[in-house]
Structure formats: structure tokens, C-alpha cells
């Protein structure tokens, strides 16, 4: 899983106009979540990362914690529809507005929506 994290990190860095690196604490929390023995431990660890991460880290992490087509598959299975739609509208708004500016104003709502999505998807597929 660590290799997948690094591949996505490189992809994210290449899309930004400057070099970005997740903090050691944030990486430790996310890596710990993927090593968790239970779904509830994974949810708790990811939500802790979301609460402690910088705005930039929290905005850039979704492709790493939802690899591949997991959200698409969830929608096809009619699972977490409202959570996915709510989060994706916030993510799209952040892309449209520029995530720095968007997160300055909407960080609390964005983090809440991301935590709800994490909880729903991980609970639905445990």
C-alpha cells in the first residue's frame, strides 16, 4: 500500500505548480490507517488525519484514500450516494475556485463532508 501512496503522491505533485510534500505526521496517520486491522480503526485513523492535516493536505488526500474507481463502484452499488455527491460538489468547487482560497473559507464543511464519506464508504465495504 505504501508504494501506491507514493505513486499517487508523485501524480499529485506533478499537477501542482510547486513542489508539495505531505508532513511526516500526516503520512504516518494515513499509512497507519491502511495498516489498521479493522475497518473502524481505519476510519478513526483517517478521520484523525483529516482533523490534524493542513488545508492543503486534506484537500489533496482524497485520490489517495479512495484509489481506483471505488467511488464510482459505490455509486453503481447505490451506496453512499448522498455522501459522494456532497463531497464531490465541494471538491469540484475547490478545484474551480483554487483550493487554497476555497479551503480558507470552507475548510470545516469540506473536512466534515470528507469524514462522512470516509465513514460511509469504509462501513459499506467492511
PDB file of C-alpha atoms in Angstrom:
ATOM      1  CA  UNK A   1       0.000   0.000   0.000  1.00  0.00           C
ATOM      2  CA  UNK A   2       2.915   2.338   0.694  1.00  0.00           C
ATOM      3  CA  UNK A   3       4.004   2.111  -2.944  1.00  0.00           C
ATOM      4  CA  UNK A   4       0.514   3.088  -4.103  1.00  0.00           C
ATOM      5  CA  UNK A   5       0.645   6.088  -1.752  1.00  0.00           C
ATOM      6  CA  UNK A   6       3.949   7.186  -3.293  1.00  0.00           C
ATOM      7  CA  UNK A   7       2.659   6.792  -6.866  1.00  0.00           C
ATOM      8  CA  UNK A   8      -0.399   8.943  -6.153  1.00  0.00           C
ATOM      9  CA  UNK A   9       1.754  11.465  -4.307  1.00  0.00           C
ATOM     10  CA  UNK A  10       4.014  11.845  -7.339  1.00  0.00           C
ATOM     11  CA  UNK A  11       0.945  12.259  -9.556  1.00  0.00           C
ATOM     12  CA  UNK A  12      -0.466  14.958  -7.293  1.00  0.00           C
ATOM     13  CA  UNK A  13       2.817  16.825  -7.065  1.00  0.00           C
ATOM     14  CA  UNK A  14       3.141  16.887 -10.832  1.00  0.00           C
ATOM     15  CA  UNK A  15      -0.269  18.584 -11.132  1.00  0.00           C
ATOM     16  CA  UNK A  16       0.643  21.431  -8.795  1.00  0.00           C
ATOM     17  CA  UNK A  17       2.688  24.425  -9.814  1.00  0.00           C
ATOM     18  CA  UNK A  18       5.132  23.915  -6.944  1.00  0.00           C
ATOM     19  CA  UNK A  19       6.610  21.043  -5.011  1.00  0.00           C
ATOM     20  CA  UNK A  20       4.377  19.759  -2.245  1.00  0.00           C
ATOM     21  CA  UNK A  21       5.102  17.155   0.359  1.00  0.00           C
ATOM     22  CA  UNK A  22       2.756  15.788   2.980  1.00  0.00           C
ATOM     23  CA  UNK A  23       4.003  16.302   6.536  1.00  0.00           C
ATOM     24  CA  UNK A  24       5.558  13.350   8.340  1.00  0.00           C
ATOM     25  CA  UNK A  25       2.714  13.318  10.871  1.00  0.00           C
ATOM     26  CA  UNK A  26       0.068  13.251   8.132  1.00  0.00           C
ATOM     27  CA  UNK A  27       1.868  10.475   6.237  1.00  0.00           C
ATOM     28  CA  UNK A  28       2.177   8.455   9.452  1.00  0.00           C
ATOM     29  CA  UNK A  29      -1.546   8.789  10.184  1.00  0.00           C
ATOM     30  CA  UNK A  30      -2.600   7.828   6.652  1.00  0.00           C
ATOM     31  CA  UNK A  31      -0.129   4.940   6.446  1.00  0.00           C
ATOM     32  CA  UNK A  32      -1.357   3.753   9.853  1.00  0.00           C
ATOM     33  CA  UNK A  33      -4.919   3.785   8.596  1.00  0.00           C
ATOM     34  CA  UNK A  34      -4.065   1.482   5.709  1.00  0.00           C
ATOM     35  CA  UNK A  35      -2.283  -0.880   8.089  1.00  0.00           C
ATOM     36  CA  UNK A  36      -5.218  -0.955  10.527  1.00  0.00           C
ATOM     37  CA  UNK A  37      -6.616  -4.375  11.370  1.00  0.00           C
ATOM     38  CA  UNK A  38     -10.270  -3.324  11.370  1.00  0.00           C
ATOM     39  CA  UNK A  39     -12.460  -1.011   9.364  1.00  0.00           C
ATOM     40  CA  UNK A  40     -13.289   1.033  12.469  1.00  0.00           C
ATOM     41  CA  UNK A  41      -9.580   1.553  13.218  1.00  0.00           C
ATOM     42  CA  UNK A  42      -9.025   2.630   9.616  1.00  0.00           C
ATOM     43  CA  UNK A  43     -11.933   5.084   9.793  1.00  0.00           C
ATOM     44  CA  UNK A  44     -10.684   6.548  13.085  1.00  0.00           C
ATOM     45  CA  UNK A  45      -7.127   6.918  11.835  1.00  0.00           C
ATOM     46  CA  UNK A  46      -8.189   8.564   8.569  1.00  0.00           C
ATOM     47  CA  UNK A  47     -10.521  10.927  10.392  1.00  0.00           C
ATOM     48  CA  UNK A  48      -7.719  11.846  12.780  1.00  0.00           C
ATOM     49  CA  UNK A  49      -5.533  12.641   9.757  1.00  0.00           C
ATOM     50  CA  UNK A  50      -8.325  14.826   8.352  1.00  0.00           C
ATOM     51  CA  UNK A  51      -8.664  16.730  11.626  1.00  0.00           C
ATOM     52  CA  UNK A  52      -4.908  17.252  12.074  1.00  0.00           C
ATOM     53  CA  UNK A  53      -3.863  17.815   8.458  1.00  0.00           C
ATOM     54  CA  UNK A  54      -3.238  21.177   6.871  1.00  0.00           C
ATOM     55  CA  UNK A  55      -5.860  22.509   4.467  1.00  0.00           C
ATOM     56  CA  UNK A  56      -3.618  21.566   1.568  1.00  0.00           C
ATOM     57  CA  UNK A  57      -3.062  18.006   2.821  1.00  0.00           C
ATOM     58  CA  UNK A  58      -6.759  17.487   3.432  1.00  0.00           C
ATOM     59  CA  UNK A  59      -7.706  18.812   0.004  1.00  0.00           C
ATOM     60  CA  UNK A  60      -5.122  16.680  -1.825  1.00  0.00           C
ATOM     61  CA  UNK A  61      -5.670  13.374   0.019  1.00  0.00           C
ATOM     62  CA  UNK A  62      -8.976  12.042  -1.451  1.00  0.00           C
ATOM     63  CA  UNK A  63      -7.422  10.361  -4.518  1.00  0.00           C
ATOM     64  CA  UNK A  64      -5.073   8.536  -2.154  1.00  0.00           C
ATOM     65  CA  UNK A  65      -7.668   7.255   0.287  1.00  0.00           C
ATOM     66  CA  UNK A  66     -10.177   6.386  -2.432  1.00  0.00           C
ATOM     67  CA  UNK A  67      -7.977   4.708  -5.071  1.00  0.00           C
ATOM     68  CA  UNK A  68      -9.209   3.482  -8.398  1.00  0.00           C
ATOM     69  CA  UNK A  69     -12.906   3.543  -9.051  1.00  0.00           C
ATOM     70  CA  UNK A  70     -14.142   2.933  -5.503  1.00  0.00           C
ATOM     71  CA  UNK A  71     -16.475   5.940  -5.504  1.00  0.00           C
ATOM     72  CA  UNK A  72     -17.783   5.056  -8.962  1.00  0.00           C
ATOM     73  CA  UNK A  73     -18.383   1.472  -7.819  1.00  0.00           C
ATOM     74  CA  UNK A  74     -20.109   2.721  -4.660  1.00  0.00           C
ATOM     75  CA  UNK A  75     -22.494   4.797  -6.753  1.00  0.00           C
ATOM     76  CA  UNK A  76     -23.152   1.861  -9.084  1.00  0.00           C
ATOM     77  CA  UNK A  77     -23.991  -0.224  -5.995  1.00  0.00           C
ATOM     78  CA  UNK A  78     -26.244   2.590  -4.692  1.00  0.00           C
ATOM     79  CA  UNK A  79     -24.089   3.018  -1.609  1.00  0.00           C
ATOM     80  CA  UNK A  80     -23.162   6.371  -0.059  1.00  0.00           C
ATOM     81  CA  UNK A  81     -24.838   8.334  -2.854  1.00  0.00           C
ATOM     82  CA  UNK A  82     -25.565  11.473  -0.855  1.00  0.00           C
ATOM     83  CA  UNK A  83     -22.124  11.429   0.800  1.00  0.00           C
ATOM     84  CA  UNK A  84     -20.345  11.050  -2.538  1.00  0.00           C
ATOM     85  CA  UNK A  85     -22.415  13.755  -4.224  1.00  0.00           C
ATOM     86  CA  UNK A  86     -21.982  16.158  -1.310  1.00  0.00           C
ATOM     87  CA  UNK A  87     -18.241  15.645  -1.119  1.00  0.00           C
ATOM     88  CA  UNK A  88     -17.678  15.756  -4.875  1.00  0.00           C
ATOM     89  CA  UNK A  89     -19.529  19.060  -5.163  1.00  0.00           C
ATOM     90  CA  UNK A  90     -17.223  20.519  -2.509  1.00  0.00           C
ATOM     91  CA  UNK A  91     -14.123  19.027  -4.152  1.00  0.00           C
ATOM     92  CA  UNK A  92     -15.163  20.395  -7.551  1.00  0.00           C
ATOM     93  CA  UNK A  93     -15.808  23.835  -6.028  1.00  0.00           C
ATOM     94  CA  UNK A  94     -12.311  23.716  -4.547  1.00  0.00           C
ATOM     95  CA  UNK A  95     -10.826  22.880  -7.935  1.00  0.00           C
ATOM     96  CA  UNK A  96     -12.856  25.613  -9.623  1.00  0.00           C
ATOM     97  CA  UNK A  97     -12.054  28.290  -7.008  1.00  0.00           C
ATOM     98  CA  UNK A  98      -8.492  27.202  -6.327  1.00  0.00           C
ATOM     99  CA  UNK A  99      -8.160  25.008  -3.288  1.00  0.00           C
ATOM    100  CA  UNK A 100      -6.131  27.497  -1.218  1.00  0.00           C
ATOM    101  CA  UNK A 101      -8.841  30.124  -1.463  1.00  0.00           C
ATOM    102  CA  UNK A 102     -11.664  27.590  -1.151  1.00  0.00           C
ATOM    103  CA  UNK A 103     -10.236  25.918   1.949  1.00  0.00           C
ATOM    104  CA  UNK A 104      -9.658  29.237   3.730  1.00  0.00           C
ATOM    105  CA  UNK A 105     -13.416  29.749   3.747  1.00  0.00           C
ATOM    106  CA  UNK A 106     -14.799  26.199   3.575  1.00  0.00           C
ATOM    107  CA  UNK A 107     -12.306  24.017   5.450  1.00  0.00           C
ATOM    108  CA  UNK A 108     -14.710  22.983   8.217  1.00  0.00           C
ATOM    109  CA  UNK A 109     -17.503  21.936   5.830  1.00  0.00           C
ATOM    110  CA  UNK A 110     -15.054  20.206   3.482  1.00  0.00           C
ATOM    111  CA  UNK A 111     -13.467  18.205   6.328  1.00  0.00           C
ATOM    112  CA  UNK A 112     -16.884  17.224   7.694  1.00  0.00           C
ATOM    113  CA  UNK A 113     -18.041  16.046   4.273  1.00  0.00           C
ATOM    114  CA  UNK A 114     -14.816  14.090   3.723  1.00  0.00           C
ATOM    115  CA  UNK A 115     -15.152  12.437   7.144  1.00  0.00           C
ATOM    116  CA  UNK A 116     -18.739  11.461   6.366  1.00  0.00           C
ATOM    117  CA  UNK A 117     -17.609   9.966   3.068  1.00  0.00           C
ATOM    118  CA  UNK A 118     -14.780   8.039   4.745  1.00  0.00           C
ATOM    119  CA  UNK A 119     -17.186   6.648   7.331  1.00  0.00           C
ATOM    120  CA  UNK A 120     -19.825   5.675   4.803  1.00  0.00           C
ATOM    121  CA  UNK A 121     -17.576   4.013   2.233  1.00  0.00           C
ATOM    122  CA  UNK A 122     -15.486   2.117   4.777  1.00  0.00           C
ATOM    123  CA  UNK A 123     -18.594   0.986   6.668  1.00  0.00           C
ATOM    124  CA  UNK A 124     -20.372  -0.071   3.483  1.00  0.00           C
ATOM    125  CA  UNK A 125     -17.494  -2.291   2.373  1.00  0.00           C
ATOM    126  CA  UNK A 126     -16.268  -3.820   5.628  1.00  0.00           C
TER     127      UNK A 126
END
